[in-house]
XYZ file of C-alpha atoms in Angstrom:
699
model
C 3.043 11.655 -8.126
C 4.011 9.944 -11.075
C 4.060 5.939 -11.157
C 3.986 3.349 -13.901
C 3.003 4.309 -17.450
C -0.206 2.358 -18.586
C 0.963 -0.435 -20.792
C -0.145 -0.832 -24.298
C -1.974 -4.073 -24.760
C -1.629 -4.008 -28.291
C 2.378 -3.555 -28.351
C 2.498 -6.054 -25.526
C 0.890 -8.700 -27.649
C 3.812 -8.124 -30.198
C 6.266 -9.204 -27.059
C 4.213 -12.139 -25.962
C 3.982 -13.579 -29.229
C 8.123 -13.516 -28.900
C 8.214 -15.479 -25.997
C 11.292 -18.035 -26.581
C 13.015 -15.907 -28.214
C 12.975 -12.423 -26.116
C 13.562 -12.119 -22.695
C 10.376 -10.839 -20.917
C 9.294 -9.767 -18.188
C 8.569 -12.508 -15.287
C 4.965 -12.362 -15.315
C 4.879 -12.699 -19.369
C 7.662 -15.110 -19.373
C 5.169 -17.219 -17.123
C 1.676 -15.989 -19.019
C 2.958 -16.746 -22.176
C 4.280 -19.955 -21.329
C 1.966 -22.855 -22.202
C 3.599 -25.612 -19.682
C 2.983 -22.697 -16.691
C 0.134 -22.783 -14.162
C -0.094 -18.951 -14.962
C -0.675 -19.174 -18.757
C -3.405 -17.321 -20.067
C -4.948 -18.213 -23.620
C -5.056 -14.999 -25.524
C -8.247 -14.460 -28.183
C -7.009 -14.375 -31.791
C -7.034 -10.561 -31.850
C -6.857 -7.853 -29.292
C -4.290 -7.308 -26.840
C -2.277 -8.685 -23.875
C -2.218 -7.693 -20.402
C -0.536 -8.715 -17.500
C -3.457 -10.708 -15.038
C -1.230 -13.025 -13.222
C 1.615 -11.279 -11.294
C 0.925 -7.481 -11.318
C 3.053 -7.637 -7.848
C 5.605 -4.750 -6.805
C 7.818 -2.762 -4.704
C 7.430 0.919 -4.612
C 10.620 2.678 -4.001
C 10.938 6.726 -3.725
C 11.825 9.545 -1.426
C 9.458 11.528 0.908
C 7.720 13.809 -0.994
C 8.903 12.944 -4.208
C 7.689 13.219 -7.413
C 8.114 9.823 -8.709
C 7.626 6.392 -7.519
C 9.857 3.597 -9.043
C 8.965 0.138 -8.685
C 10.841 -3.221 -8.508
C 9.116 -6.399 -9.846
C 9.827 -9.911 -7.642
C 12.877 -10.655 -10.080
C 14.127 -7.470 -9.662
C 13.172 -5.208 -12.701
C 13.263 -1.677 -11.879
C 10.642 0.705 -13.502
C 11.553 4.395 -13.124
C 8.067 5.919 -13.058
C 6.396 6.847 -16.353
C 9.198 6.513 -18.604
C 8.444 3.638 -20.964
C 11.439 1.845 -20.133
C 12.925 -0.581 -16.981
C 16.264 -1.661 -16.170
C 16.691 -5.729 -16.036
C 19.848 -7.568 -14.919
C 21.522 -10.864 -16.195
C 24.625 -12.688 -14.704
C 27.204 -14.959 -16.698
C 28.501 -17.449 -14.482
C 31.086 -20.110 -14.917
C 28.358 -22.410 -16.254
C 25.867 -19.730 -18.321
C 24.054 -16.806 -18.258
C 21.461 -16.744 -15.480
C 17.920 -14.385 -16.221
C 16.440 -13.354 -13.403
C 12.824 -13.341 -15.047
C 13.409 -17.231 -15.852
C 15.048 -18.612 -12.770
C 13.502 -20.347 -9.994
C 16.283 -19.747 -7.022
C 15.361 -15.947 -6.952
C 14.716 -14.316 -3.429
C 13.460 -10.814 -2.352
C 12.845 -8.674 0.533
C 12.974 -5.228 2.140
C 16.005 -3.766 4.269
C 14.374 -2.700 7.508
C 10.517 -2.846 6.429
C 11.623 0.336 4.212
C 11.345 1.423 0.582
C 14.803 -0.563 0.079
C 14.525 -3.481 -2.057
C 17.102 -6.528 -2.090
C 16.561 -8.998 -4.333
C 18.990 -12.160 -4.383
C 19.643 -14.832 -7.351
C 21.652 -18.013 -6.921
C 24.396 -18.684 -9.168
C 27.203 -21.198 -8.859
C 29.593 -20.680 -5.692
C 26.889 -18.267 -3.927
C 24.432 -15.283 -4.861
C 24.384 -12.334 -7.089
C 22.589 -9.379 -4.801
C 20.512 -6.661 -6.337
C 19.583 -3.866 -3.860
C 17.507 -0.456 -4.982
C 16.551 2.726 -3.144
C 16.148 6.007 -3.752
C 17.540 9.363 -2.076
C 18.013 12.898 -2.807
C 20.805 15.003 -3.778
C 21.206 18.818 -3.033
C 22.397 19.211 -6.391
C 21.021 16.406 -8.972
C 17.568 16.098 -6.964
C 15.796 12.610 -6.375
C 17.619 9.844 -7.909
C 17.645 6.033 -7.751
C 20.443 3.873 -6.996
C 20.950 0.044 -8.350
C 23.769 -1.499 -7.082
C 24.760 -5.350 -7.782
C 26.994 -7.119 -5.680
C 29.057 -10.537 -6.353
C 28.599 -12.591 -3.194
C 29.649 -15.821 -4.720
C 33.153 -17.205 -4.600
C 33.835 -16.823 -8.234
C 34.128 -13.564 -10.767
C 31.023 -13.161 -13.285
C 29.948 -10.943 -16.028
C 27.235 -8.730 -15.522
C 24.667 -7.221 -18.007
C 22.623 -4.357 -17.181
C 19.851 -4.491 -19.596
C 17.697 -1.365 -20.532
C 13.907 -2.835 -22.091
C 11.331 -1.148 -23.763
C 8.635 -2.613 -21.123
C 7.524 -2.358 -17.727
C 5.937 -4.769 -14.946
C 2.623 -4.524 -16.789
C 3.719 -4.632 -20.362
C 5.403 -3.010 -23.322
C 6.546 0.915 -23.408
C 8.452 2.329 -25.968
C 12.126 3.211 -26.565
C 13.024 4.622 -30.008
C 16.436 5.363 -29.799
C 19.402 4.640 -27.199
C 22.570 6.440 -27.404
C 25.243 4.889 -24.777
C 28.492 7.104 -24.278
C 31.293 6.465 -21.444
C 29.384 8.185 -18.510
C 25.875 7.589 -19.348
C 23.129 6.207 -21.358
C 20.229 8.471 -22.820
C 16.814 7.092 -24.209
C 15.172 9.487 -27.029
C 17.115 12.038 -25.879
C 17.111 12.187 -22.246
C 19.658 11.389 -19.523
C 18.278 7.983 -17.801
C 21.348 6.244 -16.532
C 24.554 7.730 -15.029
C 27.432 4.996 -15.308
C 30.562 4.202 -12.782
C 32.668 3.694 -15.912
C 32.448 2.501 -19.348
C 31.130 -0.843 -20.321
C 33.679 -3.390 -21.088
C 31.027 -4.872 -23.834
C 27.630 -4.004 -25.744
C 24.815 -5.410 -27.414
C 22.343 -3.250 -29.323
C 19.216 -4.619 -31.399
C 15.915 -3.472 -32.811
C 12.834 -5.481 -33.428
C 13.522 -6.234 -36.829
C 17.030 -7.323 -35.841
C 15.586 -9.654 -32.554
C 16.624 -8.890 -28.821
C 19.971 -7.948 -27.791
C 19.619 -10.587 -25.526
C 20.394 -13.053 -28.384
C 23.885 -11.226 -29.113
C 24.956 -11.445 -25.039
C 23.624 -15.049 -24.336
C 25.981 -16.562 -27.450
C 29.120 -14.261 -26.161
C 28.960 -12.034 -29.088
C 28.699 -8.750 -27.570
C 31.322 -6.273 -29.303
C 34.101 -4.482 -27.332
C 32.705 -0.795 -27.742
C 31.670 1.271 -24.994
C 29.401 3.603 -26.363
C 27.250 3.770 -29.863
C 23.555 4.125 -30.922
C 20.649 2.354 -31.627
C 17.092 3.125 -33.428
C 14.291 1.153 -33.615
C 11.110 2.705 -35.585
C 8.761 0.034 -34.026
C 9.525 1.507 -30.458
C 11.336 -1.797 -29.047
C 14.841 -0.566 -29.103
C 17.109 -2.591 -26.701
C 20.588 -2.560 -25.181
C 22.916 -4.320 -22.734
C 25.923 -3.178 -21.147
C 28.204 -6.010 -19.597
C 30.781 -5.308 -17.089
C 32.931 -7.652 -15.098
C 32.371 -8.383 -11.301
C 34.995 -9.891 -9.322
C 34.318 -11.827 -6.259
C 32.879 -9.372 -3.565
C 32.889 -6.488 -6.579
C 30.048 -4.074 -6.309
C 28.695 -2.114 -9.425
C 26.315 0.869 -8.838
C 24.627 2.759 -11.250
C 22.342 5.812 -10.766
C 18.685 6.827 -12.257
C 17.373 10.216 -12.509
C 13.704 10.345 -11.082
C 13.283 14.216 -10.817
C 11.931 15.282 -14.512
C 14.258 17.668 -16.745
C 17.660 17.580 -17.956
C 19.951 15.515 -15.492
C 23.539 16.434 -16.718
C 24.584 17.267 -13.205
C 25.417 13.681 -11.286
C 24.596 13.066 -7.663
C 27.668 13.991 -5.517
C 27.286 11.545 -2.845
C 24.897 8.545 -2.338
C 24.239 7.277 0.743
C 24.127 3.363 1.519
C 20.785 1.233 1.482
C 21.019 0.556 5.224
C 21.503 4.489 6.116
C 18.481 4.996 4.077
C 16.320 2.231 5.910
C 17.104 3.582 9.138
C 15.816 7.064 7.887
C 12.743 5.722 6.981
C 12.910 3.978 10.459
C 13.312 7.352 12.432
C 10.508 8.995 10.253
C 8.221 6.327 11.133
C 9.379 6.149 14.747
C 8.697 9.822 15.679
C 4.807 9.134 15.258
C 2.335 6.243 16.249
C 4.541 3.237 17.205
C 3.017 -0.152 17.585
C 4.876 -3.014 19.296
C 2.951 -6.583 18.839
C 4.034 -10.115 19.818
C 3.890 -11.261 15.614
C 7.115 -9.890 14.200
C 5.105 -10.341 10.458
C 2.136 -8.123 11.456
C 4.640 -5.489 12.547
C 6.620 -5.535 9.946
C 3.567 -5.645 7.212
C 2.364 -2.474 9.360
C 5.609 -0.683 9.104
C 6.121 -1.466 5.230
C 2.450 -0.577 4.488
C 3.149 2.822 6.559
C 6.254 3.572 4.608
C 4.495 2.892 1.510
C 1.648 5.173 2.290
C 3.982 8.047 3.049
C 5.528 7.377 -0.252
C 2.077 7.552 -1.805
C 0.824 10.872 -0.188
C 3.577 12.889 -1.941
C 1.949 15.016 -4.661
C -1.413 13.641 -4.063
C -4.452 15.758 -4.263
C -7.911 15.464 -3.394
C -8.421 16.904 -6.904
C -5.757 14.681 -8.392
C -5.683 11.782 -11.127
C -6.049 9.137 -8.471
C -9.724 8.221 -7.404
C -10.953 10.859 -4.696
C -11.791 7.476 -2.335
C -8.467 5.845 -2.526
C -7.224 9.617 -1.516
C -9.066 9.911 1.163
C -8.406 6.670 2.803
C -4.733 7.129 2.369
C -5.394 10.438 4.055
C -7.399 8.887 6.748
C -4.681 6.242 7.655
C -1.964 8.244 7.616
C -4.090 11.188 10.148
C -4.450 7.923 12.741
C -0.566 7.593 12.411
C -0.166 10.964 13.357
C 1.384 12.220 9.919
C -0.304 15.424 9.944
C 1.892 17.340 8.028
C 1.811 14.910 4.945
C -1.927 14.641 5.321
C -2.339 18.331 5.202
C -0.675 19.273 2.185
C -2.778 16.772 0.374
C -6.422 18.205 2.448
C -5.385 21.789 1.938
C -5.704 20.793 -2.216
C -9.510 20.315 -1.845
C -10.926 23.669 -2.877
C -8.801 23.561 -6.244
C -10.823 21.168 -8.040
C -14.277 22.391 -6.985
C -16.567 22.503 -9.641
C -20.137 24.499 -10.292
C -22.737 23.826 -7.718
C -20.153 22.999 -5.118
C -19.273 19.210 -6.486
C -15.639 18.312 -5.101
C -13.020 16.070 -6.175
C -12.023 17.217 -9.205
C -12.550 15.478 -12.764
C -13.352 12.318 -10.401
C -16.114 11.256 -12.172
C -17.489 8.935 -9.106
C -20.699 9.980 -7.507
C -18.500 9.676 -3.889
C -15.810 12.183 -4.768
C -17.370 14.777 -3.065
C -18.005 12.883 -0.212
C -14.601 11.672 0.081
C -12.992 14.773 -0.197
C -15.303 16.220 2.293
C -14.727 13.054 4.548
C -10.760 13.422 4.181
C -11.039 17.042 5.302
C -13.450 16.228 8.448
C -11.588 13.102 9.295
C -8.345 15.006 9.001
C -10.194 18.031 11.253
C -11.376 15.409 13.904
C -8.246 13.639 14.462
C -5.662 16.568 14.167
C -7.996 19.498 14.759
C -6.297 21.727 12.360
C -8.823 24.501 12.696
C -6.608 26.908 10.760
C -6.896 24.850 7.619
C -10.546 24.376 8.132
C -11.437 27.911 8.457
C -9.257 28.427 5.291
C -11.598 26.039 3.372
C -14.865 26.435 5.079
C -16.477 28.002 2.264
C -15.445 25.234 -0.130
C -16.275 22.533 2.488
C -19.888 24.170 3.109
C -20.862 24.529 -0.491
C -19.679 20.790 -1.138
C -22.093 19.798 1.878
C -24.649 21.569 0.152
C -24.212 19.995 -3.269
C -25.410 16.615 -1.822
C -28.584 17.865 -0.679
C -29.192 19.149 -4.099
C -28.485 15.506 -5.143
C -30.885 14.017 -3.195
C -33.610 10.882 -3.794
C -31.384 8.774 -5.373
C -33.457 5.730 -5.058
C -36.336 7.823 -7.205
C -33.801 7.671 -10.035
C -34.128 3.781 -10.589
C -31.002 2.605 -9.330
C -31.271 -0.848 -7.978
C -31.130 -0.779 -3.776
C -27.281 -1.576 -3.154
C -25.846 1.634 -4.940
C -28.152 3.781 -3.006
C -26.937 2.319 0.197
C -23.736 3.101 -0.384
C -23.872 6.388 -2.390
C -26.540 7.416 0.879
C -23.736 6.037 3.341
C -21.037 8.465 1.939
C -23.457 11.467 1.490
C -24.480 11.202 5.144
C -20.603 11.105 5.809
C -19.818 13.881 3.494
C -22.117 16.353 5.268
C -21.426 15.250 8.650
C -18.070 15.811 8.223
C -18.621 19.225 6.419
C -20.525 20.500 9.188
C -17.532 19.465 11.690
C -14.716 20.925 9.940
C -16.760 24.435 9.659
C -18.031 24.598 13.062
C -15.424 26.657 14.646
C -15.028 29.372 11.866
C -18.587 28.779 10.687
C -21.402 27.964 12.629
C -24.160 28.831 11.010
C -23.223 26.826 8.051
C -22.320 23.894 10.342
C -26.452 24.615 11.966
C -27.804 24.278 8.111
C -25.290 21.136 7.547
C -26.391 19.570 10.584
C -30.278 19.906 9.273
C -28.864 18.256 5.865
C -27.410 15.414 7.567
C -30.847 14.559 9.763
C -32.590 14.313 6.351
C -29.586 11.942 4.720
C -29.729 9.898 8.098
C -33.284 9.358 7.643
C -33.329 8.482 3.991
C -30.096 5.930 4.631
C -32.301 4.294 7.383
C -35.179 3.922 5.448
C -32.830 1.796 2.886
C -31.299 0.062 5.217
C -34.692 -0.994 6.743
C -36.381 -2.184 3.406
C -33.126 -3.826 2.250
C -33.568 -7.683 2.335
C -31.742 -9.436 -0.494
C -28.299 -10.113 0.171
C -26.202 -10.553 -2.834
C -22.308 -10.029 -4.246
C -23.567 -6.205 -5.179
C -24.189 -5.829 -1.051
C -20.693 -6.625 0.148
C -19.449 -2.979 -0.083
C -22.188 -1.653 2.204
C -19.876 -2.813 4.746
C -18.536 0.520 4.574
C -21.072 1.937 6.144
C -19.624 0.436 9.149
C -15.943 1.523 8.693
C -14.684 3.821 7.536
C -17.927 5.645 6.811
C -19.312 4.916 11.094
C -22.900 5.688 9.924
C -24.375 2.106 10.462
C -23.719 0.170 13.600
C -21.939 -3.047 13.473
C -24.600 -4.849 15.389
C -27.484 -3.977 12.664
C -29.109 -7.381 11.073
C -28.238 -6.191 7.836
C -24.599 -6.247 8.771
C -24.763 -9.578 10.242
C -26.721 -10.890 6.906
C -23.687 -9.758 4.598
C -21.187 -11.194 6.702
C -22.882 -14.672 6.686
C -23.138 -14.044 3.012
C -19.578 -13.176 2.329
C -18.321 -16.010 4.837
C -20.448 -18.782 3.048
C -19.255 -17.408 -0.580
C -16.868 -15.000 -1.054
C -13.872 -16.233 1.345
C -10.806 -17.614 -0.190
C -7.992 -18.453 2.266
C -8.982 -15.640 4.581
C -9.455 -12.822 1.914
C -12.813 -11.953 0.530
C -13.462 -11.843 -3.423
C -14.997 -9.526 -5.175
C -17.563 -11.006 -7.610
C -19.370 -8.196 -9.445
C -17.500 -6.010 -11.982
C -13.567 -6.319 -11.885
C -13.481 -9.652 -10.203
C -10.452 -11.136 -7.865
C -9.583 -11.138 -4.102
C -9.889 -7.624 -2.772
C -7.759 -6.134 -0.308
C -10.437 -3.342 0.262
C -13.277 -5.713 0.639
C -11.294 -8.013 3.280
C -10.368 -4.827 5.210
C -14.577 -3.765 5.102
C -15.406 -7.448 6.551
C -12.451 -7.587 9.097
C -13.416 -4.246 10.094
C -17.231 -5.121 11.001
C -16.185 -8.486 12.308
C -13.815 -6.334 14.973
C -16.681 -4.424 15.749
C -18.776 -7.271 16.394
C -16.193 -9.043 18.435
C -15.600 -11.703 15.806
C -11.895 -13.349 16.313
C -12.672 -14.444 12.357
C -11.027 -10.746 11.721
C -7.841 -12.287 12.513
C -7.941 -14.091 9.642
C -8.197 -11.318 7.429
C -5.163 -9.528 8.857
C -3.215 -12.769 8.500
C -4.273 -12.936 4.662
C -2.944 -9.431 4.167
C 0.390 -10.716 5.930
C 0.680 -13.900 3.729
C -0.636 -11.907 0.338
C 1.879 -9.156 0.796
C 4.718 -11.082 0.438
C 8.428 -10.651 0.961
C 8.135 -7.000 0.341
C 4.909 -6.439 1.689
C 3.150 -4.557 -0.818
C -0.228 -5.300 -2.337
C -1.813 -5.726 -5.636
C -5.179 -3.456 -5.990
C -6.881 -7.203 -6.711
C -5.430 -10.672 -6.390
C -5.667 -14.303 -8.166
C -7.027 -16.564 -6.083
C -5.108 -19.547 -7.440
C -1.949 -17.909 -7.824
C -1.841 -15.670 -4.831
C -0.453 -13.105 -7.185
C -1.880 -9.580 -8.253
C -4.251 -10.133 -11.148
C -5.536 -6.409 -11.807
C -4.923 -2.805 -10.941
C -2.588 -0.901 -9.692
C 0.380 -3.755 -8.576
C 1.671 -1.789 -5.419
C -1.874 -0.243 -4.376
C -2.257 2.605 -1.729
C -5.537 1.984 -0.944
C -4.671 -1.818 -0.319
C -1.692 -0.818 1.984
C -4.188 1.770 3.991
C -7.266 -1.237 4.169
C -3.920 -2.920 5.949
C -3.152 0.019 8.119
C -6.835 0.805 9.512
C -7.531 -3.137 10.228
C -4.706 -3.359 12.300
C -5.257 -0.160 13.877
C -8.882 -1.134 14.533
C -7.847 -3.941 15.954
C -5.821 -1.923 18.661
C -8.292 0.879 18.764
C -11.409 2.283 17.312
C -14.038 4.456 18.277
C -17.211 2.916 19.511
C -20.585 3.307 17.418
C -21.905 6.187 19.313
C -18.466 8.192 19.034
C -18.038 8.611 22.858
C -15.797 5.926 23.831
C -12.887 3.639 22.305
C -12.406 0.260 22.474
C -8.670 -1.246 23.064
C -8.043 -4.699 21.643
C -11.231 -5.479 20.309
C -10.212 -9.162 20.367
C -6.950 -10.957 21.255
C -5.208 -13.186 19.289
C -4.231 -16.555 21.082
C -0.717 -16.435 20.308
C -0.482 -13.375 22.567
C -1.232 -14.723 25.518
C 1.342 -13.934 28.107
C 2.884 -11.689 25.577
C 3.018 -7.752 26.007
C 1.804 -5.318 23.556
C 2.525 -1.500 23.756
C 0.743 1.039 21.534
C 2.119 4.913 21.790
C 0.492 7.970 20.075
C -2.333 6.593 18.301
C -4.665 9.192 17.353
C -8.089 8.970 17.319
C -11.294 11.594 17.113
C -10.774 11.707 20.677
C -7.689 12.435 21.389
C -4.319 10.550 21.104
C -4.293 7.351 23.336
C -1.132 5.088 24.418
C -1.303 1.978 26.133
C 0.290 -1.192 27.188
C -0.323 -4.636 28.392
C 2.066 -6.413 30.529
C 1.088 -9.657 32.329
C 0.867 -10.479 35.910
C 0.822 -14.562 36.332
C -2.101 -15.420 34.307
C -3.500 -11.871 34.187
C -2.638 -8.899 32.121
C -1.948 -5.610 33.712
C -3.246 -2.449 31.406
C -1.343 1.083 31.790
C -2.842 3.827 29.696
C -2.859 7.564 29.205
C -5.256 9.286 27.053
C -5.158 13.138 25.780
C -8.436 14.251 24.610
C -9.135 16.742 22.222
C -10.095 20.118 23.696
C -13.725 19.885 24.726
C -14.064 16.948 24.620
C -15.302 15.125 28.058
C -15.125 11.832 29.790
C -14.306 8.714 27.217
C -14.965 5.299 28.316
C -12.210 3.112 27.607
C -12.936 -1.002 27.099
C -10.853 -3.886 26.298
C -13.547 -6.659 25.475
C -10.658 -8.729 23.886
C -8.954 -9.297 27.018
C -11.484 -8.435 29.798
C -15.080 -8.013 28.912
C -16.406 -6.796 32.146
C -13.519 -3.632 32.613
C -13.948 -0.247 31.799
C -13.069 3.287 32.520
C -13.300 7.114 32.328
C -9.954 7.639 33.645
C -7.556 9.675 31.611
C -4.972 7.363 32.555
C -4.267 4.682 35.083
C -3.436 0.977 35.480
C -5.454 -2.079 36.066
C -4.922 -5.514 36.733
C -7.434 -7.398 34.726
C -9.309 -10.930 34.827
C -7.756 -13.810 33.480
C -8.848 -14.159 30.043
C -10.683 -17.480 30.426
C -12.805 -16.977 27.336
C -9.492 -17.244 25.463
C -8.066 -21.213 24.594
C -4.758 -21.714 24.962
C -2.485 -23.600 22.079
C -3.189 -27.044 24.183
C -6.935 -26.581 24.019
C -7.518 -27.060 27.583
C -9.263 -23.732 28.407
C -6.576 -22.059 30.225
C -4.680 -19.317 29.671
C -1.077 -19.758 28.512
C 1.558 -18.823 30.752
C 3.285 -15.446 30.708
C 6.351 -14.812 28.990
C 9.442 -14.262 31.533
C 9.770 -10.661 32.755
C 6.480 -9.231 31.400
C 4.869 -8.399 34.486
C 3.632 -4.567 34.919
C 6.965 -1.980 35.973
C 6.183 0.030 38.869
C 5.762 3.957 37.831
C 5.790 2.894 34.285
C 4.286 5.848 32.263
C 4.202 7.132 28.674
C 5.136 10.652 29.304
């Protein structure tokens, strides 16, 4: 999957030093401004990188090859092409530039990857909408639509910029014709009509924005500009009357693009299509609309990110495994199957998996992705096809052995050993049906790995910042019980030293607030029945912003992305897993399911529904209705073949209740252990019309 090209810090410094004269991306306008709280002093030599606002929203199509991004001010970057499309508006008072204007708002249409950005101008708004679609003749394309929702006509400039959301790209040559725009000989824009005026410039001549803002753009509708330094810029200016709309198209698929799309679906239709796609699988309805919207948007982002992914690809294997695990829980098995099927392609000598990923956890992550896919979806056919590589990958771990004897510090071996144990166990699970002898041998190796892990856990006493990652042993790895004293010690350390506004800071290596660490802490807290886990979900909702996407690391002071991928699939998977764990997770022994581990006070009296959530034990659906002050539980479990009785509990509402029935209804005890908003110790009154419906079923 093609994403944004890595920026060149040295070339980005060239742009930063032109602050005040060039129109720069929003983050660099702030980071280079000494009056801004986001100002970052730069060393006398070296490059400049985006450490203050890496945020962006992903846009693409299912099973597409390219993900485009939209930054918080509407800068559109179509994958790894080294350029972006900006938009400037000439109103009756002055030119308005989104990267500099304070009155810019952004959001998603229907929680889908359809981004709407509005900039306030005299008389109303200028609204930009960006979405992707698939055309049978032209392939995948991006639509960028601009609507004049103000009461006055404006001039609209479409500006081709030699940078992306994190820094400088490269444009050597721009050619504009009446029908389109080429960059370095490649068609990158289909235009609806010739521009009324144009402006051009190279680095030596300054920014094309100077010409536009000075009102000196010429009347030519076509022309060419070249820049040997790779900083060519151009702006195409169109008159836009009141209520008028201008739409340009950007090809996303690689290759020549002489064929223009025949039809463009409107953005609301694309949003409805995404809602239909996501609604065919797991459906979650909770009282908090912000939680629901964040979960839906994160799920759509994972669906986008799964296209073209491989367990042998350029992305970290652990990240791909996290993505696969979250999508499998949501029932999106067709997408995850294509990813898991790539596992054998990157197997190297000795059975190592993960392709070129140098991480010591790559083999374990690949095995875990396959094993989790089998446990949740029971894809026996695929596992039989991959039995040999899976068994070899499991044995690869046995040959690694004895990590402590290599002189490494305790925290790293703990995480490594947890991944190794998980990988061996999952390899055994995946091949058991097709190669029982291999599975038996892997079971023996798992026993050895378990003993080694237990020995290290029992001798670990010192807790520090490097140990926080071991919470992964609780979840997603599931090889350490959350009740273990070490888990409690780590959680206490985190809450004392690493929590900021509900998020968890990574204090070693690449620092910043970490969505992945925040989810690890929250998932461990849920398994301990601690309501502080809700603070972790609230943090995700707040920091996701209006487009509900998360950077890999966030700035604790600014609340914006400060490092890593600006729309991280791993972060989206972390939120999905955290919310799903709140609703349903397996017990530590793998024999039962915990529904609603904790219950938010704000949900008292409100209904909750979960339909078709996949687990390692089967597919579970349930609903909470209210009968007076007492909650009523309606549930249905479709267990996997061979799964016997599964004990269900719901400790967040009634810690005393349990059942091993596959379906049923139960009137639970009033949740007196929860305190309502008045603080009087009494449950909140139920909402009208939320009592159980006679004969209600999930069938």
